[in-house]
Amino acid sequence: MCGIVGIWGPVGNKEHVLAESCRRIRHRGPDSNGFWEDADADLALAHVRLAILDLTEAGHQPMTSACGRYVMVFNGEIYNHLDIRKQLEQSGAAPAWRGHSDTETLLAGFTALGIESTLQAAVGMFAIALWDRASRKLVLARDRMGEKPLYYGYSGAALVFASELKGLMPIPGFGRNLNRNALASFMRHNYIPAPQSIYEGIAKLPPGTWVEFTADDARSRRMPEPRVYWSARAAADAAAQSRLSFESDAQATDALEKVLSKAVGGQMLSDVSLGAFLSGGIDSSTIVALMQAQSSQPVRTFAIGFHEKGYDEAQHAKAVATHLGTDHTELYVTADDALAVVPTLADMYDEPFADSSQIPTSLVTRMARQHVTVALSGDGGDELFGGYSRYFRVDNWWRQFERVPGLLRKPAGAMLSASTHLPGRGAWRGKVGKLGELLRADTRGEFYRLFVSYWSDPARVVKGGVEPVSEFERAMQGSTFFESMMKLDTVTYLPDDILVKVDRAAMAVSLETRVPLIDHRVYEFAWSLPHQYKVRGSTGKWLLRQVLHRHVPQALVDRPKRGFAVPLAAWLRGPLREWADALLDPARLRQEGWFEPEPILRKWREHTSGHRNWDSHLWGVLMMQAWLDRYRAGMDQGGPIEDR
């Protein structure tokens, strides 16, 4: 695991600038750093390394291909790189290997097979920058599911890219203009969807794509359209057209266990210490069980617990660990431990990000890093196998709402929304208010977008912000509503929230994370399953559960899903009250000019009084305000933030 950064264009003393960039993303690669420059082309690449495979100098980056044509910086892991090497050797296209790193394998693949064929052959997670010295073209590429981040765009006249936005800050002219439209998207989702970023002119490369820049592109500041080499949406649609059939449930369980075990085994490849997160839930328990089945030693597992009633799952993790015989470490954290993380979040996440489970995620990654350098996680099971409870709820509500005549929906919705402002308290207000919002929807896509929205009309909250067209505007056709939600979450919520949350928290402490459930072969297999193997009755992840029950007694793992949550609502009324009051100061909100203060302040008053619970809505505003504080104060590193 590593961090990459580069500049193509008229920036003086690139080595000095990129040395500072590397210093700011050193947490992604504390073991070494490297620099390479093509002075004639006005291009420079830099790299910080967390050594996982081939710990010798043979794995050092930037790395030049054996033929001398290509130079590459690479962040990630290619789990099947030894298979690719063997194929190159059998075809006579392999160079004389200098070491056993996957970086060298990729370069050999690009040389022999070309860009797209190599990307399609690679199984893994990655963000790549490849410089072609012969044609003077720069290629940027990102893994299929979006595990590894890659930002790119223009700073002044220079084309720039980096693993994290803070790596771009030392570049002259970077970060002067914030993106109000991206802020509007953030207020809806509590994350900024790709390809947007918080900065004007800087994009996130979408998962499963690569983009090629020529010298003419760089001179004219053109942003070529990314090319798709693999699409989660298209792969799901294709797999669904050729559903598998099985003679028995046991045969289906065998098939899933085989493909998932292969993915887990591949991701256990490491020259350094390795472990796994274990919450005691279905997904993480399955990953750990399959790891332990392939390991001759007890697998290292990690869990954190909370003393607050209703938020502690460490006891369940311990029971699973005991049954499997793992080398288990747990840490019970206090509210003070968790609250101490809050001031670090703006720096950790680089741009506004407001999934409050980022707090326990940062705590468990910090603990795991004290023992291992690589950790596998169980993320992705809900999206692939229908595990989120909201899928059942939304599917049922939509069936009910379809029975309401269209002319009555919006008036009924307005009445329900208005009723939540009547005197009194109660949790019913949140549900009634959400129902009122949902009755405004005319399509399934709009219905689901409103259901998962925090601020349902961000344009009324963000001054001058207009939401760009998103995946939710695409018609939900060709699937049941239930499967459409799963597919939509896979291309939005999973890469832009879940994987961002884990990557930034883990890399902040130099921990590499791997996610076997979203191996593209597992993904394609899951979408080829008939729906009955994912959902039976009111039970999601049905087939995944059958695999787990072969290794862990059902009684240890079958319980209601809680998620990785913290008591945020109570904290905002208690120990975080003073911090939040300062960030939501009315005079400050008006002076800064990003938000319309009144809708925010009304929710803050209702929340602190106990009239309503607006913790998630407010968390988004607070994370934006904290981010503004961090970067306004810290732009001595790159110049002041200005609004365009």
PDB file of N, CA and C in Angstrom, residues 65-147:
ATOM      1  N   SER A  65      10.023   0.213 -16.484  1.00  0.00           N
ATOM      2  CA  SER A  65       9.878  -1.104 -17.096  1.00  0.00           C
ATOM      3  C   SER A  65      11.224  -1.599 -17.606  1.00  0.00           C
ATOM      4  N   ALA A  66      11.332  -2.897 -17.799  1.00  0.00           N
ATOM      5  CA  ALA A  66      12.588  -3.494 -18.258  1.00  0.00           C
ATOM      6  C   ALA A  66      13.008  -2.944 -19.615  1.00  0.00           C
ATOM      7  N   CYS A  67      12.023  -2.604 -20.455  1.00  0.00           N
ATOM      8  CA  CYS A  67      12.341  -2.067 -21.776  1.00  0.00           C
ATOM      9  C   CYS A  67      12.688  -0.585 -21.733  1.00  0.00           C
ATOM     10  N   GLY A  68      12.438   0.068 -20.580  1.00  0.00           N
ATOM     11  CA  GLY A  68      12.762   1.481 -20.421  1.00  0.00           C
ATOM     12  C   GLY A  68      11.694   2.440 -20.916  1.00  0.00           C
ATOM     13  N   ARG A  69      10.622   1.904 -21.503  1.00  0.00           N
ATOM     14  CA  ARG A  69       9.605   2.792 -22.090  1.00  0.00           C
ATOM     15  C   ARG A  69       8.668   3.387 -21.045  1.00  0.00           C
ATOM     16  N   TYR A  70       8.300   2.604 -20.043  1.00  0.00           N
ATOM     17  CA  TYR A  70       7.275   3.025 -19.081  1.00  0.00           C
ATOM     18  C   TYR A  70       7.877   3.302 -17.709  1.00  0.00           C
ATOM     19  N   VAL A  71       7.309   4.310 -17.043  1.00  0.00           N
ATOM     20  CA  VAL A  71       7.639   4.588 -15.643  1.00  0.00           C
ATOM     21  C   VAL A  71       6.314   4.659 -14.893  1.00  0.00           C
ATOM     22  N   MET A  72       6.252   4.040 -13.718  1.00  0.00           N
ATOM     23  CA  MET A  72       4.974   3.922 -13.026  1.00  0.00           C
ATOM     24  C   MET A  72       5.104   4.173 -11.535  1.00  0.00           C
ATOM     25  N   VAL A  73       4.056   4.794 -10.979  1.00  0.00           N
ATOM     26  CA  VAL A  73       3.821   4.792  -9.540  1.00  0.00           C
ATOM     27  C   VAL A  73       2.465   4.115  -9.329  1.00  0.00           C
ATOM     28  N   PHE A  74       2.378   3.344  -8.260  1.00  0.00           N
ATOM     29  CA  PHE A  74       1.253   2.418  -8.090  1.00  0.00           C
ATOM     30  C   PHE A  74       0.923   2.291  -6.615  1.00  0.00           C
ATOM     31  N   ASN A  75      -0.356   2.376  -6.305  1.00  0.00           N
ATOM     32  CA  ASN A  75      -0.855   2.202  -4.944  1.00  0.00           C
ATOM     33  C   ASN A  75      -1.836   1.042  -4.966  1.00  0.00           C
ATOM     34  N   GLY A  76      -1.545  -0.022  -4.224  1.00  0.00           N
ATOM     35  CA  GLY A  76      -2.485  -1.132  -4.159  1.00  0.00           C
ATOM     36  C   GLY A  76      -1.798  -2.478  -4.109  1.00  0.00           C
ATOM     37  N   GLU A  77      -2.570  -3.516  -4.412  1.00  0.00           N
ATOM     38  CA  GLU A  77      -2.060  -4.881  -4.445  1.00  0.00           C
ATOM     39  C   GLU A  77      -2.724  -5.628  -5.598  1.00  0.00           C
ATOM     40  N   ILE A  78      -1.927  -6.378  -6.336  1.00  0.00           N
ATOM     41  CA  ILE A  78      -2.441  -7.252  -7.396  1.00  0.00           C
ATOM     42  C   ILE A  78      -2.300  -8.678  -6.891  1.00  0.00           C
ATOM     43  N   TYR A  79      -3.413  -9.280  -6.495  1.00  0.00           N
ATOM     44  CA  TYR A  79      -3.367 -10.563  -5.802  1.00  0.00           C
ATOM     45  C   TYR A  79      -2.990 -11.723  -6.728  1.00  0.00           C
ATOM     46  N   ASN A  80      -3.246 -11.583  -8.006  1.00  0.00           N
ATOM     47  CA  ASN A  80      -2.929 -12.664  -8.943  1.00  0.00           C
ATOM     48  C   ASN A  80      -1.692 -12.350  -9.771  1.00  0.00           C
ATOM     49  N   HIS A  81      -0.806 -11.507  -9.263  1.00  0.00           N
ATOM     50  CA  HIS A  81       0.312 -11.081 -10.096  1.00  0.00           C
ATOM     51  C   HIS A  81       1.263 -12.239 -10.416  1.00  0.00           C
ATOM     52  N   LEU A  82       1.344 -13.235  -9.548  1.00  0.00           N
ATOM     53  CA  LEU A  82       2.201 -14.382  -9.857  1.00  0.00           C
ATOM     54  C   LEU A  82       1.629 -15.199 -11.018  1.00  0.00           C
ATOM     55  N   ASP A  83       0.299 -15.257 -11.103  1.00  0.00           N
ATOM     56  CA  ASP A  83      -0.332 -15.930 -12.245  1.00  0.00           C
ATOM     57  C   ASP A  83      -0.060 -15.158 -13.534  1.00  0.00           C
ATOM     58  N   ILE A  84      -0.111 -13.835 -13.453  1.00  0.00           N
ATOM     59  CA  ILE A  84       0.179 -13.012 -14.636  1.00  0.00           C
ATOM     60  C   ILE A  84       1.628 -13.219 -15.071  1.00  0.00           C
ATOM     61  N   ARG A  85       2.527 -13.298 -14.099  1.00  0.00           N
ATOM     62  CA  ARG A  85       3.934 -13.563 -14.430  1.00  0.00           C
ATOM     63  C   ARG A  85       4.087 -14.887 -15.184  1.00  0.00           C
ATOM     64  N   LYS A  86       3.397 -15.893 -14.679  1.00  0.00           N
ATOM     65  CA  LYS A  86       3.504 -17.216 -15.301  1.00  0.00           C
ATOM     66  C   LYS A  86       2.991 -17.176 -16.738  1.00  0.00           C
ATOM     67  N   GLN A  87       1.880 -16.459 -16.958  1.00  0.00           N
ATOM     68  CA  GLN A  87       1.333 -16.346 -18.311  1.00  0.00           C
ATOM     69  C   GLN A  87       2.306 -15.632 -19.238  1.00  0.00           C
ATOM     70  N   LEU A  88       2.944 -14.566 -18.731  1.00  0.00           N
ATOM     71  CA  LEU A  88       3.920 -13.840 -19.543  1.00  0.00           C
ATOM     72  C   LEU A  88       5.125 -14.732 -19.863  1.00  0.00           C
ATOM     73  N   GLU A  89       5.535 -15.511 -18.883  1.00  0.00           N
ATOM     74  CA  GLU A  89       6.675 -16.416 -19.095  1.00  0.00           C
ATOM     75  C   GLU A  89       6.341 -17.481 -20.132  1.00  0.00           C
ATOM     76  N   GLN A  90       5.133 -18.047 -20.042  1.00  0.00           N
ATOM     77  CA  GLN A  90       4.736 -19.100 -20.975  1.00  0.00           C
ATOM     78  C   GLN A  90       4.618 -18.591 -22.405  1.00  0.00           C
ATOM     79  N   SER A  91       4.280 -17.305 -22.544  1.00  0.00           N
ATOM     80  CA  SER A  91       4.142 -16.728 -23.883  1.00  0.00           C
ATOM     81  C   SER A  91       5.443 -16.127 -24.396  1.00  0.00           C
ATOM     82  N   GLY A  92       6.495 -16.182 -23.578  1.00  0.00           N
ATOM     83  CA  GLY A  92       7.780 -15.630 -23.973  1.00  0.00           C
ATOM     84  C   GLY A  92       7.851 -14.122 -23.897  1.00  0.00           C
ATOM     85  N   ALA A  93       6.895 -13.502 -23.184  1.00  0.00           N
ATOM     86  CA  ALA A  93       6.841 -12.039 -23.119  1.00  0.00           C
ATOM     87  C   ALA A  93       7.370 -11.484 -21.802  1.00  0.00           C
ATOM     88  N   ALA A  94       7.875 -12.357 -20.942  1.00  0.00           N
ATOM     89  CA  ALA A  94       8.349 -11.888 -19.633  1.00  0.00           C
ATOM     90  C   ALA A  94       9.757 -11.321 -19.740  1.00  0.00           C
ATOM     91  N   PRO A  95      10.039 -10.262 -18.984  1.00  0.00           N
ATOM     92  CA  PRO A  95      11.405  -9.753 -18.935  1.00  0.00           C
ATOM     93  C   PRO A  95      12.239 -10.598 -17.969  1.00  0.00           C
ATOM     94  N   ALA A  96      13.502 -10.263 -17.809  1.00  0.00           N
ATOM     95  CA  ALA A  96      14.312 -10.867 -16.747  1.00  0.00           C
ATOM     96  C   ALA A  96      13.901 -10.196 -15.442  1.00  0.00           C
ATOM     97  N   TRP A  97      13.205 -10.937 -14.583  1.00  0.00           N
ATOM     98  CA  TRP A  97      12.644 -10.343 -13.369  1.00  0.00           C
ATOM     99  C   TRP A  97      13.746  -9.862 -12.435  1.00  0.00           C
ATOM    100  N   ARG A  98      13.529  -8.676 -11.875  1.00  0.00           N
ATOM    101  CA  ARG A  98      14.490  -8.104 -10.925  1.00  0.00           C
ATOM    102  C   ARG A  98      14.106  -8.405  -9.479  1.00  0.00           C
ATOM    103  N   GLY A  99      12.835  -8.673  -9.249  1.00  0.00           N
ATOM    104  CA  GLY A  99      12.349  -8.956  -7.901  1.00  0.00           C
ATOM    105  C   GLY A  99      11.024  -9.686  -8.002  1.00  0.00           C
ATOM    106  N   HIS A 100      10.210  -9.662  -6.938  1.00  0.00           N
ATOM    107  CA  HIS A 100       8.926 -10.356  -6.984  1.00  0.00           C
ATOM    108  C   HIS A 100       7.770  -9.434  -6.591  1.00  0.00           C
ATOM    109  N   SER A 101       7.878  -8.146  -6.927  1.00  0.00           N
ATOM    110  CA  SER A 101       6.802  -7.204  -6.606  1.00  0.00           C
ATOM    111  C   SER A 101       5.729  -7.211  -7.692  1.00  0.00           C
ATOM    112  N   ASP A 102       4.506  -6.885  -7.291  1.00  0.00           N
ATOM    113  CA  ASP A 102       3.422  -6.787  -8.264  1.00  0.00           C
ATOM    114  C   ASP A 102       3.565  -5.547  -9.144  1.00  0.00           C
ATOM    115  N   THR A 103       4.310  -4.557  -8.690  1.00  0.00           N
ATOM    116  CA  THR A 103       4.573  -3.379  -9.516  1.00  0.00           C
ATOM    117  C   THR A 103       5.326  -3.780 -10.782  1.00  0.00           C
ATOM    118  N   GLU A 104       6.352  -4.585 -10.616  1.00  0.00           N
ATOM    119  CA  GLU A 104       7.133  -5.050 -11.762  1.00  0.00           C
ATOM    120  C   GLU A 104       6.272  -5.901 -12.694  1.00  0.00           C
ATOM    121  N   THR A 105       5.373  -6.693 -12.111  1.00  0.00           N
ATOM    122  CA  THR A 105       4.476  -7.513 -12.929  1.00  0.00           C
ATOM    123  C   THR A 105       3.569  -6.637 -13.785  1.00  0.00           C
ATOM    124  N   LEU A 106       2.997  -5.595 -13.188  1.00  0.00           N
ATOM    125  CA  LEU A 106       2.129  -4.696 -13.950  1.00  0.00           C
ATOM    126  C   LEU A 106       2.876  -4.053 -15.109  1.00  0.00           C
ATOM    127  N   LEU A 107       4.086  -3.585 -14.857  1.00  0.00           N
ATOM    128  CA  LEU A 107       4.865  -2.948 -15.916  1.00  0.00           C
ATOM    129  C   LEU A 107       5.127  -3.929 -17.059  1.00  0.00           C
ATOM    130  N   ALA A 108       5.436  -5.163 -16.713  1.00  0.00           N
ATOM    131  CA  ALA A 108       5.653  -6.171 -17.747  1.00  0.00           C
ATOM    132  C   ALA A 108       4.368  -6.427 -18.527  1.00  0.00           C
ATOM    133  N   GLY A 109       3.238  -6.415 -17.838  1.00  0.00           N
ATOM    134  CA  GLY A 109       1.951  -6.598 -18.502  1.00  0.00           C
ATOM    135  C   GLY A 109       1.632  -5.456 -19.446  1.00  0.00           C
ATOM    136  N   PHE A 110       1.823  -4.227 -18.987  1.00  0.00           N
ATOM    137  CA  PHE A 110       1.566  -3.082 -19.846  1.00  0.00           C
ATOM    138  C   PHE A 110       2.444  -3.129 -21.101  1.00  0.00           C
ATOM    139  N   THR A 111       3.690  -3.559 -20.935  1.00  0.00           N
ATOM    140  CA  THR A 111       4.618  -3.644 -22.066  1.00  0.00           C
ATOM    141  C   THR A 111       4.177  -4.701 -23.071  1.00  0.00           C
ATOM    142  N   ALA A 112       3.777  -5.868 -22.559  1.00  0.00           N
ATOM    143  CA  ALA A 112       3.478  -6.996 -23.448  1.00  0.00           C
ATOM    144  C   ALA A 112       2.035  -7.032 -23.926  1.00  0.00           C
ATOM    145  N   LEU A 113       1.099  -6.640 -23.073  1.00  0.00           N
ATOM    146  CA  LEU A 113      -0.322  -6.832 -23.366  1.00  0.00           C
ATOM    147  C   LEU A 113      -1.064  -5.551 -23.697  1.00  0.00           C
ATOM    148  N   GLY A 114      -0.521  -4.409 -23.288  1.00  0.00           N
ATOM    149  CA  GLY A 114      -1.229  -3.150 -23.446  1.00  0.00           C
ATOM    150  C   GLY A 114      -1.961  -2.766 -22.174  1.00  0.00           C
ATOM    151  N   ILE A 115      -2.511  -1.552 -22.185  1.00  0.00           N
ATOM    152  CA  ILE A 115      -3.131  -0.994 -20.973  1.00  0.00           C
ATOM    153  C   ILE A 115      -4.387  -1.755 -20.584  1.00  0.00           C
ATOM    154  N   GLU A 116      -5.372  -1.775 -21.462  1.00  0.00           N
ATOM    155  CA  GLU A 116      -6.674  -2.315 -21.078  1.00  0.00           C
ATOM    156  C   GLU A 116      -6.618  -3.806 -20.785  1.00  0.00           C
ATOM    157  N   SER A 117      -5.873  -4.553 -21.571  1.00  0.00           N
ATOM    158  CA  SER A 117      -5.780  -6.001 -21.335  1.00  0.00           C
ATOM    159  C   SER A 117      -5.134  -6.307 -19.993  1.00  0.00           C
ATOM    160  N   THR A 118      -4.137  -5.511 -19.619  1.00  0.00           N
ATOM    161  CA  THR A 118      -3.491  -5.722 -18.320  1.00  0.00           C
ATOM    162  C   THR A 118      -4.434  -5.386 -17.181  1.00  0.00           C
ATOM    163  N   LEU A 119      -5.164  -4.289 -17.310  1.00  0.00           N
ATOM    164  CA  LEU A 119      -6.128  -3.921 -16.269  1.00  0.00           C
ATOM    165  C   LEU A 119      -7.191  -4.995 -16.115  1.00  0.00           C
ATOM    166  N   GLN A 120      -7.649  -5.548 -17.219  1.00  0.00           N
ATOM    167  CA  GLN A 120      -8.676  -6.585 -17.159  1.00  0.00           C
ATOM    168  C   GLN A 120      -8.134  -7.891 -16.592  1.00  0.00           C
ATOM    169  N   ALA A 121      -6.836  -8.133 -16.770  1.00  0.00           N
ATOM    170  CA  ALA A 121      -6.235  -9.360 -16.237  1.00  0.00           C
ATOM    171  C   ALA A 121      -5.957  -9.264 -14.744  1.00  0.00           C
ATOM    172  N   ALA A 122      -5.794  -8.047 -14.242  1.00  0.00           N
ATOM    173  CA  ALA A 122      -5.397  -7.851 -12.847  1.00  0.00           C
ATOM    174  C   ALA A 122      -6.568  -8.081 -11.898  1.00  0.00           C
ATOM    175  N   VAL A 123      -6.315  -8.848 -10.851  1.00  0.00           N
ATOM    176  CA  VAL A 123      -7.273  -9.027  -9.756  1.00  0.00           C
ATOM    177  C   VAL A 123      -6.691  -8.298  -8.555  1.00  0.00           C
ATOM    178  N   GLY A 124      -7.360  -7.238  -8.132  1.00  0.00           N
ATOM    179  CA  GLY A 124      -6.797  -6.512  -6.999  1.00  0.00           C
ATOM    180  C   GLY A 124      -7.408  -5.145  -6.816  1.00  0.00           C
ATOM    181  N   MET A 125      -6.708  -4.339  -6.047  1.00  0.00           N
ATOM    182  CA  MET A 125      -7.116  -2.958  -5.777  1.00  0.00           C
ATOM    183  C   MET A 125      -5.938  -2.073  -6.171  1.00  0.00           C
ATOM    184  N   PHE A 126      -6.232  -0.948  -6.819  1.00  0.00           N
ATOM    185  CA  PHE A 126      -5.098  -0.158  -7.286  1.00  0.00           C
ATOM    186  C   PHE A 126      -5.508   1.241  -7.748  1.00  0.00           C
ATOM    187  N   ALA A 127      -4.541   2.140  -7.655  1.00  0.00           N
ATOM    188  CA  ALA A 127      -4.554   3.426  -8.343  1.00  0.00           C
ATOM    189  C   ALA A 127      -3.186   3.540  -9.003  1.00  0.00           C
ATOM    190  N   ILE A 128      -3.175   3.791 -10.302  1.00  0.00           N
ATOM    191  CA  ILE A 128      -1.949   3.704 -11.093  1.00  0.00           C
ATOM    192  C   ILE A 128      -1.748   4.990 -11.887  1.00  0.00           C
ATOM    193  N   ALA A 129      -0.509   5.437 -11.955  1.00  0.00           N
ATOM    194  CA  ALA A 129      -0.105   6.476 -12.903  1.00  0.00           C
ATOM    195  C   ALA A 129       1.042   5.911 -13.726  1.00  0.00           C
ATOM    196  N   LEU A 130       0.850   5.844 -15.036  1.00  0.00           N
ATOM    197  CA  LEU A 130       1.820   5.234 -15.947  1.00  0.00           C
ATOM    198  C   LEU A 130       2.237   6.259 -16.999  1.00  0.00           C
ATOM    199  N   TRP A 131       3.530   6.535 -17.071  1.00  0.00           N
ATOM    200  CA  TRP A 131       4.067   7.488 -18.043  1.00  0.00           C
ATOM    201  C   TRP A 131       4.716   6.719 -19.188  1.00  0.00           C
ATOM    202  N   ASP A 132       4.259   7.021 -20.405  1.00  0.00           N
ATOM    203  CA  ASP A 132       4.822   6.431 -21.611  1.00  0.00           C
ATOM    204  C   ASP A 132       5.850   7.412 -22.175  1.00  0.00           C
ATOM    205  N   ARG A 133       7.117   7.085 -22.016  1.00  0.00           N
ATOM    206  CA  ARG A 133       8.188   7.999 -22.431  1.00  0.00           C
ATOM    207  C   ARG A 133       8.266   8.130 -23.949  1.00  0.00           C
ATOM    208  N   ALA A 134       7.832   7.099 -24.666  1.00  0.00           N
ATOM    209  CA  ALA A 134       7.923   7.139 -26.123  1.00  0.00           C
ATOM    210  C   ALA A 134       6.852   8.036 -26.738  1.00  0.00           C
ATOM    211  N   SER A 135       5.603   7.844 -26.311  1.00  0.00           N
ATOM    212  CA  SER A 135       4.496   8.618 -26.893  1.00  0.00           C
ATOM    213  C   SER A 135       4.164   9.877 -26.099  1.00  0.00           C
ATOM    214  N   ARG A 136       4.820  10.033 -24.950  1.00  0.00           N
ATOM    215  CA  ARG A 136       4.540  11.149 -24.048  1.00  0.00           C
ATOM    216  C   ARG A 136       3.044  11.231 -23.722  1.00  0.00           C
ATOM    217  N   LYS A 137       2.559  10.121 -23.198  1.00  0.00           N
ATOM    218  CA  LYS A 137       1.183  10.042 -22.723  1.00  0.00           C
ATOM    219  C   LYS A 137       1.189   9.586 -21.272  1.00  0.00           C
ATOM    220  N   LEU A 138       0.249  10.130 -20.508  1.00  0.00           N
ATOM    221  CA  LEU A 138       0.090   9.758 -19.105  1.00  0.00           C
ATOM    222  C   LEU A 138      -1.227   9.018 -18.948  1.00  0.00           C
ATOM    223  N   VAL A 139      -1.179   7.835 -18.355  1.00  0.00           N
ATOM    224  CA  VAL A 139      -2.373   7.045 -18.091  1.00  0.00           C
ATOM    225  C   VAL A 139      -2.608   6.986 -16.590  1.00  0.00           C
ATOM    226  N   LEU A 140      -3.840   7.255 -16.187  1.00  0.00           N
ATOM    227  CA  LEU A 140      -4.281   7.082 -14.803  1.00  0.00           C
ATOM    228  C   LEU A 140      -5.343   5.990 -14.795  1.00  0.00           C
ATOM    229  N   ALA A 141      -5.290   5.083 -13.823  1.00  0.00           N
ATOM    230  CA  ALA A 141      -6.248   3.972 -13.773  1.00  0.00           C
ATOM    231  C   ALA A 141      -6.622   3.665 -12.334  1.00  0.00           C
ATOM    232  N   ARG A 142      -7.844   3.148 -12.170  1.00  0.00           N
ATOM    233  CA  ARG A 142      -8.345   2.830 -10.829  1.00  0.00           C
ATOM    234  C   ARG A 142      -9.012   1.458 -10.840  1.00  0.00           C
ATOM    235  N   ASP A 143      -8.974   0.776  -9.700  1.00  0.00           N
ATOM    236  CA  ASP A 143      -9.503  -0.584  -9.623  1.00  0.00           C
ATOM    237  C   ASP A 143     -11.005  -0.641  -9.847  1.00  0.00           C
ATOM    238  N   ARG A 144     -11.492  -1.849 -10.051  1.00  0.00           N
ATOM    239  CA  ARG A 144     -12.874  -2.056 -10.486  1.00  0.00           C
ATOM    240  C   ARG A 144     -13.909  -1.480  -9.523  1.00  0.00           C
ATOM    241  N   MET A 145     -13.733  -1.722  -8.227  1.00  0.00           N
ATOM    242  CA  MET A 145     -14.755  -1.344  -7.251  1.00  0.00           C
ATOM    243  C   MET A 145     -14.471  -0.011  -6.559  1.00  0.00           C
ATOM    244  N   GLY A 146     -13.284   0.543  -6.755  1.00  0.00           N
ATOM    245  CA  GLY A 146     -12.979   1.839  -6.154  1.00  0.00           C
ATOM    246  C   GLY A 146     -12.396   1.753  -4.767  1.00  0.00           C
ATOM    247  N   GLU A 147     -11.595   0.720  -4.490  1.00  0.00           N
ATOM    248  CA  GLU A 147     -10.985   0.595  -3.167  1.00  0.00           C
ATOM    249  C   GLU A 147      -9.905   1.650  -2.940  1.00  0.00           C
TER     250      GLU A 147
END
